């Protein structure tokens, strides 16, 4: 959520740092600050609560001259928004900014206080700056001090450090939170997102997990997690490919489908430790609020509603809490009883969905314990009006049919499930399993995308069809619902979704050779029951298209087409199985000749009732 910018140059850097912060305003933040080393080796800093504009006004009144500096936008996780809690944090002549969460900060703080350090803030970050200072006192070398300090940090961090006695360099490190080095001519930069530096360079080197780098005006050096010197490739970014155009893709929707491994990696950044979800990423008040929650109410529309339906299985199955999910437009117009200690969760890509926003405002008049928004737009009404929020970090989504916004919503809902489960039924071992699955998720998504050609070939069977039926069982039923919605949205084929066990209660009457039946079949506890349901379809002459775990034993046969997916952990299976359904809908729409990115009668953000 937070943003980092740093610079070492032969010119004044404060304006560069400030512009970098402006370019990171799309992220969630509540304060901003900057520290710069002047040419006489003095450190000066300014911090302000609120928007970057407040920091801009402060700099107009009190400029920070100098050629080396770091800047930061903070979103509160430890301690409320305040100038004391804002970054950069300082320890004498040393200044530091940090993205992420340090899990062992309490133990480090106690040790540092024993060494005589006095803490001015409530943050976990201040423990890092004092720890680096402690080692600097021994090393008299900033790089060496950072290398020693990070060995003691547990959790996630992207950090940048400067020292007034070594004004010609900055040191940065990353673990679980991204950092990039921007390469200029006689000047170099660092940032948490290359977007922050596009005004000064188009050449970037990406730090990898565990890397530590020393950045000077004329060079940079990198050491990997084993403290071995390494070379990180410098990449030149094509402006056209980086901007909000389709690049080499035919449509925005296809581009956004293929962006999912990277955006989910970004959505997880700074929120996962090696074995734990860093629940503080939900906000400074998250622990206090979530510890008292006994029931969850999810309200959303369209694709976001399907995300909520999937989350119901997770929240009840893993966290052990009752969870209800309702369409926002219906929630508003019925009488209901709010159970004690209920958390209202609203989900919206835009944060301006009229019915969802109205549901939140209705909830404010009722007896809900707290409200939490899951959203992709930081300054949206939904985020501003909620007690807690969790940004999906999907980036701009241009295609009307949601793809990457949906899967990042699911990631956010898994994080929420774990955060709630800690106070209820989730064991440490279960959390470690979930975290391992989330760490593996981006690569598994990339593997799933390699099936695109097979799915494109499968789509030919839909070219002349007018109807389709999607089936799933358990948590995969809402995945099937989302698949049906995607197909109808962009190809205009009438599509329905049912729990596979409901076939004999009505939908089986529709099955014939003219209506394809699409099923999602992970290798879970409902697999054998699903196979029985699908045999009912085959017996009626239906055409079956099954996306199945490669270990399920499905065999292709007349009327039965199979595409095998990688074996995955149950909790991430809904995200993985969503991808082929998105691709299928896209390729069918191409065959139908419809407007993929702007389907008829639909808008990206539904801001009216």
Coordinates of C-alpha atoms in Angstrom, one line a residue:
X1 CA 0.0 0.0 0.0
X2 CA 2.8 2.4 0.9
X3 CA 5.1 4.1 -1.6
X4 CA 8.9 4.6 -1.6
X5 CA 11.0 7.0 -3.8
X6 CA 14.7 7.7 -3.4
X7 CA 17.3 9.5 -5.4
X8 CA 21.1 10.1 -5.6
X9 CA 21.9 12.7 -8.2
X10 CA 24.1 15.7 -9.1
X11 CA 21.1 18.0 -9.0
X12 CA 18.4 18.9 -6.4
X13 CA 16.2 15.9 -5.8
X14 CA 13.3 17.1 -3.7
X15 CA 11.1 17.9 -6.7
X16 CA 11.9 14.5 -8.2
X17 CA 10.9 12.8 -5.0
X18 CA 7.7 14.8 -4.7
X19 CA 6.7 14.0 -8.3
X20 CA 7.4 10.3 -7.5
X21 CA 5.0 10.5 -4.5
X22 CA 2.3 12.1 -6.6
X23 CA 2.6 9.2 -9.1
X24 CA 2.1 6.8 -6.2
X25 CA -1.1 8.4 -5.0
X26 CA -3.2 5.6 -6.5
X27 CA -2.0 3.5 -3.5
X28 CA -3.6 3.8 -0.1
X29 CA -1.9 6.3 2.2
X30 CA -2.6 8.7 5.0
X31 CA 0.6 10.7 5.3
X32 CA 3.7 11.7 3.4
X33 CA 7.3 12.6 4.2
X34 CA 10.7 13.3 2.8
X35 CA 14.3 13.4 4.1
X36 CA 17.2 15.0 2.1
X37 CA 20.9 15.3 2.8
X38 CA 22.2 18.8 1.9
X39 CA 25.6 19.5 0.3
X40 CA 27.0 20.3 3.7
X41 CA 26.0 16.8 5.0
X42 CA 23.1 17.9 7.1
X43 CA 19.9 15.9 7.2
X44 CA 16.6 17.7 6.9
X45 CA 13.1 16.1 6.9
X46 CA 9.5 17.1 6.5
X47 CA 6.4 15.0 7.2
X48 CA 2.7 15.8 6.9
X49 CA -0.6 14.0 7.6
X50 CA -2.9 13.8 4.7
X51 CA -2.3 14.2 1.0
X52 CA 0.9 14.8 -0.9
X53 CA -0.4 18.3 -1.5
X54 CA 0.0 19.0 2.2
X55 CA 3.7 18.0 1.9
X56 CA 4.0 20.1 -1.2
X57 CA 2.8 23.2 0.7
X58 CA 5.2 22.5 3.5
X59 CA 8.1 22.3 1.0
X60 CA 7.1 25.5 -0.6
X61 CA 7.5 27.2 2.8
X62 CA 10.6 25.2 3.9
X63 CA 12.5 23.7 0.9
X64 CA 14.8 20.7 1.4
X65 CA 17.9 21.3 -0.7
X66 CA 20.2 18.4 -1.4
X67 CA 21.3 15.7 -3.9
X68 CA 20.4 12.6 -1.9
X69 CA 17.0 11.9 -0.5
X70 CA 14.2 9.4 0.3
X71 CA 10.4 10.0 0.4
X72 CA 7.4 7.9 1.4
X73 CA 3.6 7.7 1.5
X74 CA 2.3 5.8 4.5
X75 CA -0.8 3.8 5.1
X76 CA -1.2 3.2 8.9
X77 CA -0.7 -0.4 10.1
X78 CA 1.0 0.3 13.5
X79 CA -0.2 3.6 15.1
X80 CA -2.7 6.1 13.9
X81 CA -2.0 8.6 11.1
X82 CA 0.2 11.3 12.6
X83 CA 3.4 13.2 11.9
X84 CA 5.3 11.2 14.5
X85 CA 4.2 7.9 12.9
X86 CA 4.8 9.1 9.3
X87 CA 8.0 8.2 7.5
X88 CA 10.9 8.8 7.2
X89 CA 11.9 7.7 10.7
X90 CA 15.2 8.9 12.0
X91 CA 17.9 7.8 14.5
X92 CA 20.4 10.7 14.8
X93 CA 21.9 11.2 11.4
X94 CA 20.2 8.2 9.8
X95 CA 16.9 8.3 8.0
X96 CA 14.8 5.3 6.8
X97 CA 11.5 4.6 4.9
X98 CA 9.8 1.2 4.9
X99 CA 7.0 -0.7 3.2
X100 CA 5.7 -3.8 4.8
X101 CA 5.3 -5.2 8.3
X102 CA 7.9 -6.4 10.8
X103 CA 6.4 -9.3 12.8
X104 CA 9.0 -9.3 15.5
X105 CA 9.1 -5.5 16.1
X106 CA 7.9 -5.8 19.7
X107 CA 10.9 -8.0 20.7
X108 CA 13.3 -5.8 18.8
X109 CA 11.9 -2.7 20.4
X110 CA 12.4 -4.2 23.9
X111 CA 16.0 -5.0 23.1
X112 CA 16.7 -1.6 21.6
X113 CA 15.2 0.2 24.6
X114 CA 17.5 -1.9 26.7
X115 CA 20.4 -0.4 24.7
X116 CA 19.2 3.1 25.4
X117 CA 17.1 4.0 22.3
X118 CA 14.0 6.1 22.9
X119 CA 11.1 5.6 20.6
X120 CA 9.1 8.5 19.3
X121 CA 6.4 6.7 17.3
X122 CA 4.1 3.7 17.6
X123 CA 5.4 2.1 14.4
X124 CA 7.2 -1.1 13.7
X125 CA 9.4 0.8 11.3
X126 CA 11.1 2.8 14.0
X127 CA 12.7 -0.4 15.3
X128 CA 14.4 -0.9 12.0
X129 CA 16.0 2.6 11.9
X130 CA 17.3 2.2 15.4
X131 CA 18.6 -1.3 14.7
X132 CA 20.5 0.0 11.6
X133 CA 21.8 2.8 13.7
X134 CA 23.0 0.4 16.3
X135 CA 25.0 -1.5 13.8
X136 CA 26.2 1.6 12.1
X137 CA 27.8 2.7 15.4
X138 CA 29.9 -0.5 15.2
X139 CA 30.5 -0.6 11.4
X140 CA 30.7 3.0 10.4
X141 CA 29.4 1.7 7.1
X142 CA 25.8 2.1 6.0
X143 CA 25.8 -0.9 3.7
X144 CA 27.3 -3.2 6.3
X145 CA 24.9 -1.9 9.0
X146 CA 21.8 -2.6 6.8
X147 CA 23.1 -6.1 5.9
X148 CA 23.4 -7.0 9.6
X149 CA 20.1 -5.4 10.5
X150 CA 17.9 -7.2 7.9
X151 CA 19.1 -10.6 9.2
X152 CA 17.1 -9.9 12.3
X153 CA 13.9 -8.8 10.6
X154 CA 10.9 -11.1 10.4
X155 CA 8.0 -10.3 8.1
X156 CA 8.0 -8.2 4.9
X157 CA 10.0 -5.1 4.0
X158 CA 11.0 -2.8 1.2
X159 CA 13.3 -0.2 2.7
X160 CA 15.6 2.6 1.8
X161 CA 18.2 4.2 4.2
X162 CA 20.4 7.3 4.0
X163 CA 23.0 8.7 6.5
X164 CA 24.3 12.2 6.7
X165 CA 27.9 11.1 7.1
X166 CA 27.7 9.1 3.8
X167 CA 25.8 11.6 1.6
X168 CA 26.7 10.1 -1.7
X169 CA 24.7 6.9 -1.5
X170 CA 21.5 5.2 -0.3
X171 CA 21.1 1.6 0.7
X172 CA 17.9 -0.4 0.0
X173 CA 16.6 -3.9 0.6
X174 CA 13.6 -6.0 -0.2
X175 CA 11.8 -9.0 1.2
X176 CA 8.2 -9.5 0.3
X177 CA 7.8 -5.9 -0.8
X178 CA 8.9 -4.8 -4.3
X179 CA 11.7 -2.3 -5.1
X180 CA 13.1 -1.2 -8.4
X181 CA 16.3 0.8 -9.3
X182 CA 15.9 3.5 -11.9
X183 CA 19.1 4.2 -13.9
X184 CA 19.8 7.7 -15.2
X185 CA 22.8 9.5 -16.6
X186 CA 25.0 10.5 -13.6
X187 CA 22.0 9.8 -11.2
X188 CA 20.2 6.8 -10.0
X189 CA 16.8 6.3 -8.2
X190 CA 14.8 3.7 -6.3
X191 CA 11.1 3.2 -5.9
X192 CA 8.5 0.7 -4.9
X193 CA 6.9 1.0 -8.4
X194 CA 8.6 2.1 -11.6
X195 CA 5.7 4.3 -12.3
X196 CA 7.1 6.7 -9.7
X197 CA 10.2 7.2 -11.8
X198 CA 8.9 7.4 -15.3
X199 CA 9.5 11.2 -15.3
X200 CA 13.3 10.7 -14.9
X201 CA 14.1 7.4 -16.6
X202 CA 12.9 4.5 -18.7
X203 CA 15.7 2.1 -17.6
X204 CA 15.1 -0.2 -14.6
X205 CA 16.7 -3.0 -12.7
X206 CA 14.3 -5.1 -10.6
X207 CA 15.5 -6.2 -7.2
X208 CA 14.7 -9.8 -6.4
X209 CA 13.6 -11.4 -3.1
X210 CA 16.3 -10.9 -0.4
X211 CA 18.4 -8.4 -2.4
X212 CA 20.3 -5.5 -0.8
X213 CA 21.6 -2.7 -3.0
X214 CA 23.9 0.3 -2.6
X215 CA 22.9 3.1 -5.0
X216 CA 25.2 6.0 -5.9
X217 CA 24.9 8.7 -8.6
X218 CA 27.2 6.9 -11.0
X219 CA 26.7 3.2 -10.2
X220 CA 24.7 0.7 -8.2
X221 CA 25.7 -2.7 -6.7
X222 CA 23.5 -5.6 -5.6
X223 CA 24.0 -8.5 -3.2
X224 CA 21.5 -11.4 -3.1
X225 CA 20.0 -13.2 -0.1
X226 CA 23.2 -15.2 0.4
X227 CA 25.3 -11.9 0.5
X228 CA 26.8 -12.8 -2.9
X229 CA 27.4 -9.9 -5.4
X230 CA 25.0 -10.3 -8.4
X231 CA 24.2 -8.4 -11.6
X232 CA 20.5 -7.5 -12.1
X233 CA 19.6 -6.9 -15.7
X234 CA 18.8 -3.3 -16.7
X235 CA 15.6 -3.2 -18.8
X236 CA 14.4 -0.4 -21.0
X237 CA 10.7 0.2 -20.7
X238 CA 8.7 0.8 -23.9
X239 CA 6.4 3.8 -23.1
X240 CA 3.6 2.5 -25.3
X241 CA 3.6 -0.9 -23.8
X242 CA 3.6 0.5 -20.3
X243 CA 0.7 2.9 -20.8
X244 CA -3.0 2.1 -20.6
X245 CA -3.2 0.7 -24.1
X246 CA -3.4 -2.8 -25.4
X247 CA 0.2 -3.2 -26.2
X248 CA 0.6 -6.3 -28.3
X249 CA -2.7 -7.7 -27.3
X250 CA -5.8 -7.6 -29.5
X251 CA -8.1 -6.4 -26.6
X252 CA -7.8 -5.0 -23.2
X253 CA -9.6 -8.0 -21.7
X254 CA -6.9 -10.4 -23.0
X255 CA -4.1 -8.1 -21.8
X256 CA -5.8 -8.0 -18.3
X257 CA -6.2 -11.8 -18.2
X258 CA -2.5 -12.2 -18.9
X259 CA -1.6 -9.6 -16.3
X260 CA -3.1 -11.7 -13.5
X261 CA 0.1 -13.5 -12.3
X262 CA 1.9 -10.1 -11.9
X263 CA -1.0 -8.2 -10.3
X264 CA -1.6 -11.0 -7.8
X265 CA 2.1 -10.9 -7.0
X266 CA 1.6 -7.2 -6.4
X267 CA -1.5 -7.7 -4.4
X268 CA 0.3 -10.1 -2.1
X269 CA 3.4 -7.9 -1.7
X270 CA 4.0 -6.8 1.8
X271 CA 1.1 -8.9 3.1
X272 CA 2.7 -12.3 3.4
X273 CA 5.5 -13.5 5.7
X274 CA 7.3 -16.8 5.2
X275 CA 4.6 -18.6 7.2
X276 CA 2.0 -16.0 8.2
X277 CA -0.3 -13.5 6.7
X278 CA 0.6 -10.0 7.9
X279 CA -2.8 -9.1 9.1
X280 CA -1.7 -5.6 10.1
X281 CA -2.0 -4.8 6.4
X282 CA -5.7 -4.4 6.9
X283 CA -5.0 -1.3 9.0
X284 CA -3.9 -0.1 12.4
X285 CA -7.3 -0.9 13.9
X286 CA -7.6 -4.3 12.3
X287 CA -6.6 -6.5 15.3
X288 CA -8.9 -4.6 17.7
X289 CA -11.8 -4.8 15.3
X290 CA -11.5 -8.4 13.9
X291 CA -10.9 -10.0 17.3
X292 CA -14.4 -9.2 18.3
X293 CA -16.2 -10.3 15.1
X294 CA -18.5 -13.2 15.3
X295 CA -20.5 -12.9 12.0
X296 CA -19.6 -11.6 8.6
X297 CA -22.1 -10.0 6.1
X298 CA -20.8 -9.5 2.5
X299 CA -22.6 -7.2 0.2
X300 CA -21.7 -6.8 -3.5
X301 CA -22.9 -6.8 -7.1
X302 CA -22.1 -8.7 -10.2
X303 CA -18.7 -10.3 -10.4
X304 CA -17.9 -8.9 -6.9
X305 CA -21.0 -10.8 -5.6
X306 CA -19.4 -14.0 -7.0
X307 CA -16.2 -13.2 -5.1
X308 CA -18.3 -12.9 -2.0
X309 CA -20.0 -16.2 -2.6
X310 CA -16.6 -17.9 -2.8
X311 CA -15.4 -16.1 0.4
X312 CA -18.5 -17.5 2.2
X313 CA -17.0 -21.0 1.8
X314 CA -13.6 -19.8 3.1
X315 CA -14.8 -17.8 6.0
X316 CA -17.1 -20.6 7.3
X317 CA -14.8 -23.5 6.4
X318 CA -11.5 -22.0 7.6
X319 CA -12.3 -19.2 10.0
X320 CA -15.3 -20.9 11.5
X321 CA -17.6 -17.8 11.3
X322 CA -21.1 -17.5 10.0
X323 CA -21.1 -15.6 6.7
X324 CA -24.0 -14.3 4.7
X325 CA -23.7 -12.9 1.2
X326 CA -26.3 -10.7 -0.5
X327 CA -26.7 -8.7 -3.7
X328 CA -26.5 -5.1 -2.7
X329 CA -29.6 -4.0 -4.6
X330 CA -31.7 -6.6 -2.7
X331 CA -30.0 -6.0 0.7
X332 CA -31.1 -2.4 0.7
X333 CA -34.8 -3.2 0.3
X334 CA -35.7 -5.8 2.9
X335 CA -36.0 -6.0 6.7
X336 CA -33.4 -8.0 8.5
X337 CA -31.9 -8.4 11.9
X338 CA -28.2 -7.6 12.4
X339 CA -26.5 -10.1 14.6
X340 CA -24.2 -8.9 17.4
X341 CA -20.6 -8.3 16.4
X342 CA -21.1 -8.5 12.7
X343 CA -18.6 -7.2 10.2
X344 CA -20.0 -5.7 7.0
X345 CA -17.7 -6.4 4.0
X346 CA -18.4 -4.5 0.8
X347 CA -16.7 -5.5 -2.4
X348 CA -16.4 -3.2 -5.5
X349 CA -13.9 -2.8 -8.2
X350 CA -14.6 0.9 -8.6
X351 CA -15.7 1.8 -5.1
X352 CA -18.5 3.8 -6.6
X353 CA -21.0 1.1 -7.3
X354 CA -24.3 2.8 -6.4
X355 CA -26.1 -0.1 -4.8
X356 CA -23.0 -1.3 -2.8
X357 CA -22.3 2.3 -1.6
X358 CA -25.9 2.7 -0.6
X359 CA -25.8 -0.6 1.3
X360 CA -22.7 0.7 3.2
X361 CA -24.5 3.9 4.1
X362 CA -27.5 1.9 5.3
X363 CA -25.2 -0.2 7.4
X364 CA -23.9 3.0 9.1
X365 CA -27.4 3.5 10.5
X366 CA -27.6 -0.1 11.9
X367 CA -25.9 -2.1 14.6
X368 CA -22.8 -3.3 12.6
X369 CA -19.6 -3.7 14.6
X370 CA -17.5 -2.3 11.7
X371 CA -17.3 -2.0 8.0
X372 CA -14.5 -3.2 5.6
X373 CA -14.2 -2.3 1.9
X374 CA -12.4 -4.5 -0.6
X375 CA -11.7 -2.2 -3.6
X376 CA -9.4 -1.3 -6.4
X377 CA -9.6 2.5 -6.3
X378 CA -8.0 4.1 -3.4
X379 CA -9.8 7.4 -3.2
X380 CA -13.3 6.0 -4.0
X381 CA -16.3 6.7 -1.8
X382 CA -16.5 3.1 -0.6
X383 CA -12.9 3.3 0.8
X384 CA -13.3 6.7 2.3
X385 CA -16.5 5.8 4.1
X386 CA -15.4 2.4 5.6
X387 CA -13.7 1.7 8.9
X388 CA -11.1 -0.7 7.3
X389 CA -10.2 -1.2 3.7
X390 CA -8.1 -3.7 1.7
X391 CA -6.9 -2.5 -1.7
X392 CA -6.7 -5.2 -4.4
X393 CA -3.8 -3.5 -6.3
X394 CA -5.1 -4.7 -9.6
X395 CA -4.2 -1.5 -11.4
X396 CA -6.4 0.1 -14.1
X397 CA -8.9 -2.4 -15.6
X398 CA -10.2 -1.1 -18.9
X399 CA -12.3 -4.1 -20.1
X400 CA -15.9 -3.9 -18.9
X401 CA -15.9 -7.6 -18.1
X402 CA -13.9 -7.9 -14.9
X403 CA -11.0 -10.3 -14.9
X404 CA -7.9 -9.3 -12.8
X405 CA -10.1 -7.2 -10.5
X406 CA -12.1 -10.4 -9.6
X407 CA -9.1 -12.6 -8.9
X408 CA -7.4 -9.9 -6.8
X409 CA -10.6 -9.6 -4.8
X410 CA -10.4 -13.3 -4.1
X411 CA -6.8 -12.9 -2.9
X412 CA -7.9 -10.1 -0.6
X413 CA -10.7 -12.2 0.8
X414 CA -8.3 -15.1 1.6
X415 CA -6.2 -12.6 3.5
X416 CA -9.3 -11.5 5.4
X417 CA -10.3 -15.1 6.1
X418 CA -6.9 -15.8 7.7
X419 CA -7.0 -12.5 9.7
X420 CA -10.5 -13.5 11.1
X421 CA -9.6 -17.2 11.5
X422 CA -6.7 -16.4 13.9
X423 CA -9.3 -15.4 16.5
X424 CA -11.5 -18.5 15.9
X425 CA -10.9 -21.9 14.2
X426 CA -7.8 -21.4 12.0
X427 CA -4.7 -23.3 13.3
X428 CA -1.1 -22.1 12.8
X429 CA -0.6 -25.2 10.6
X430 CA -3.6 -24.3 8.4
X431 CA -2.3 -20.7 8.1
X432 CA 1.2 -22.0 7.0
X433 CA -0.5 -24.1 4.3
X434 CA -2.5 -21.2 3.1
X435 CA 0.5 -18.9 3.0
X436 CA 2.5 -21.5 1.0
X437 CA -0.4 -21.8 -1.5
X438 CA -0.5 -18.0 -1.9
X439 CA 3.3 -17.8 -2.4
X440 CA 2.9 -20.4 -5.2
X441 CA -0.2 -18.8 -6.8
X442 CA 1.5 -16.4 -9.3
X443 CA 3.5 -19.2 -10.9
X444 CA 0.5 -21.5 -11.0
X445 CA -1.5 -18.8 -12.8
X446 CA 1.3 -18.5 -15.3
X447 CA 1.2 -22.3 -15.9
X448 CA -2.5 -22.2 -16.3
X449 CA -2.3 -19.4 -19.0
X450 CA -0.2 -21.8 -21.1
X451 CA -3.4 -23.7 -21.8
X452 CA -4.7 -20.7 -23.9
X453 CA -4.2 -22.4 -27.3
X454 CA -6.1 -25.5 -26.1
X455 CA -8.9 -23.4 -24.8
X456 CA -9.0 -21.4 -28.1
X457 CA -9.4 -24.7 -30.0
X458 CA -12.2 -25.7 -27.6
X459 CA -14.0 -22.5 -28.2
X460 CA -14.8 -23.5 -31.8
X461 CA -17.5 -25.8 -30.5
X462 CA -19.4 -22.8 -29.2
X463 CA -19.4 -20.7 -32.4
X464 CA -23.0 -21.6 -33.4
X465 CA -24.4 -22.1 -29.9
X466 CA -27.0 -19.9 -28.3
X467 CA -27.1 -21.4 -24.8
X468 CA -24.6 -22.9 -22.3
X469 CA -24.8 -24.4 -18.9
X470 CA -21.9 -24.1 -16.3
X471 CA -21.6 -26.6 -13.4
X472 CA -19.6 -26.7 -10.2
X473 CA -19.9 -28.2 -6.7
X474 CA -19.1 -26.6 -3.4
X475 CA -16.8 -23.5 -3.7
X476 CA -16.6 -24.1 -7.4
X477 CA -20.3 -23.4 -7.9
X478 CA -19.7 -19.6 -7.7
X479 CA -16.7 -20.0 -10.0
X480 CA -19.2 -21.6 -12.5
X481 CA -21.5 -18.6 -11.9
X482 CA -18.7 -16.2 -12.8
X483 CA -17.9 -18.3 -15.9
X484 CA -21.5 -18.0 -17.0
X485 CA -21.5 -14.3 -16.4
X486 CA -18.4 -13.8 -18.5
X487 CA -19.8 -15.7 -21.4
X488 CA -23.1 -13.9 -21.5
X489 CA -21.4 -10.5 -21.0
X490 CA -19.1 -10.6 -23.9
X491 CA -20.4 -13.2 -26.4
X492 CA -24.1 -12.6 -25.8
X493 CA -24.7 -16.4 -25.4
X494 CA -27.4 -17.1 -22.9
X495 CA -25.5 -18.9 -20.0
X496 CA -26.7 -20.3 -16.7
X497 CA -24.9 -21.8 -13.7
X498 CA -26.1 -24.4 -11.3
X499 CA -24.6 -26.5 -8.6
X500 CA -24.0 -29.8 -10.3
X501 CA -26.1 -31.7 -7.8
X502 CA -29.2 -29.7 -8.9
X503 CA -29.2 -31.1 -12.4
X504 CA -31.9 -33.6 -11.7
X505 CA -34.1 -30.9 -10.1
X506 CA -34.8 -29.1 -13.4
X507 CA -31.8 -28.1 -15.6
X508 CA -31.4 -31.6 -16.9
X509 CA -34.5 -31.0 -19.1
X510 CA -32.4 -28.5 -21.1
X511 CA -29.6 -30.8 -21.9
X512 CA -29.2 -31.9 -25.5
X513 CA -26.5 -31.8 -28.2
X514 CA -27.1 -28.1 -28.9
X515 CA -26.3 -26.9 -25.4
X516 CA -22.7 -27.2 -24.3
X517 CA -22.2 -28.0 -20.6
X518 CA -19.0 -26.6 -19.0
X519 CA -17.8 -28.1 -15.6
X520 CA -14.9 -27.2 -13.3
X521 CA -13.5 -30.3 -11.6
X522 CA -10.7 -29.9 -9.1
X523 CA -9.5 -33.0 -7.1
X524 CA -11.5 -32.3 -3.9
X525 CA -13.9 -34.1 -1.7
X526 CA -16.8 -33.6 -4.1
X527 CA -15.1 -35.0 -7.2
X528 CA -16.8 -38.4 -7.2
X529 CA -20.2 -36.8 -6.8
X530 CA -19.4 -34.4 -9.6
X531 CA -18.4 -37.3 -11.9
X532 CA -21.8 -38.9 -11.2
X533 CA -23.6 -35.6 -12.1
X534 CA -21.6 -35.4 -15.4
X535 CA -22.5 -38.9 -16.3
X536 CA -26.2 -37.8 -16.2
X537 CA -25.3 -35.2 -18.9
X538 CA -23.5 -37.7 -21.0
X539 CA -26.4 -40.1 -20.8
X540 CA -28.7 -37.4 -22.3
X541 CA -26.4 -36.8 -25.2
X542 CA -25.0 -33.5 -23.8
X543 CA -21.7 -32.1 -24.9
X544 CA -19.4 -31.9 -21.9
X545 CA -16.3 -29.6 -21.6
X546 CA -14.5 -30.2 -18.4
X547 CA -11.6 -28.3 -16.8
X548 CA -10.1 -30.9 -14.5
X549 CA -7.2 -31.4 -12.2
X550 CA -4.7 -33.6 -14.0
X551 CA -5.0 -36.1 -11.2
X552 CA -8.8 -36.6 -11.4
X553 CA -8.7 -39.4 -14.0
X554 CA -11.0 -37.9 -16.6
X555 CA -10.5 -39.4 -20.1
X556 CA -11.6 -37.8 -23.3
X557 CA -14.4 -39.6 -25.1
X558 CA -17.1 -38.7 -27.7
X559 CA -19.0 -35.8 -26.3
X560 CA -16.4 -35.2 -23.5
X561 CA -13.6 -32.7 -24.0
X562 CA -11.0 -32.4 -21.2
X563 CA -8.5 -29.7 -20.5
X564 CA -6.1 -30.6 -17.6
X565 CA -5.1 -28.0 -15.0
X566 CA -2.3 -28.2 -12.5
X567 CA -3.0 -29.8 -9.1
X568 CA -3.4 -27.0 -6.6
X569 CA -4.3 -26.5 -2.9
X570 CA -8.1 -26.3 -2.3
X571 CA -8.1 -22.7 -1.1
X572 CA -6.5 -21.2 -4.3
X573 CA -8.4 -23.6 -6.7
X574 CA -11.2 -21.1 -7.3
X575 CA -8.7 -18.5 -8.5
X576 CA -6.9 -21.0 -10.8
X577 CA -10.2 -22.4 -12.3
X578 CA -11.4 -18.9 -13.0
X579 CA -8.7 -18.4 -15.6
X580 CA -9.7 -20.9 -18.2
X581 CA -13.3 -19.7 -18.0
X582 CA -12.2 -16.2 -18.7
X583 CA -10.2 -17.4 -21.7
X584 CA -13.0 -19.5 -23.0
X585 CA -15.4 -16.6 -22.9
X586 CA -12.9 -14.3 -24.7
X587 CA -12.3 -16.8 -27.5
X588 CA -16.0 -17.5 -28.0
X589 CA -16.6 -13.7 -28.2
X590 CA -14.0 -13.4 -30.9
X591 CA -15.7 -16.1 -32.9
X592 CA -19.0 -14.3 -32.4
X593 CA -17.6 -11.0 -33.5
X594 CA -18.8 -9.0 -30.5
X595 CA -17.2 -6.0 -28.9
X596 CA -15.1 -7.7 -26.3
X597 CA -14.0 -4.7 -24.3
X598 CA -17.2 -2.7 -24.5
X599 CA -20.1 -5.1 -24.7
X600 CA -23.5 -3.7 -25.5
X601 CA -25.7 -2.2 -22.8
X602 CA -23.0 -2.4 -20.1
X603 CA -20.8 0.1 -18.3
X604 CA -17.6 -0.4 -16.3
X605 CA -18.7 1.4 -13.2
X606 CA -22.4 1.2 -12.3
X607 CA -22.9 4.5 -10.5
X608 CA -26.7 4.7 -10.8
X609 CA -29.3 2.4 -9.2

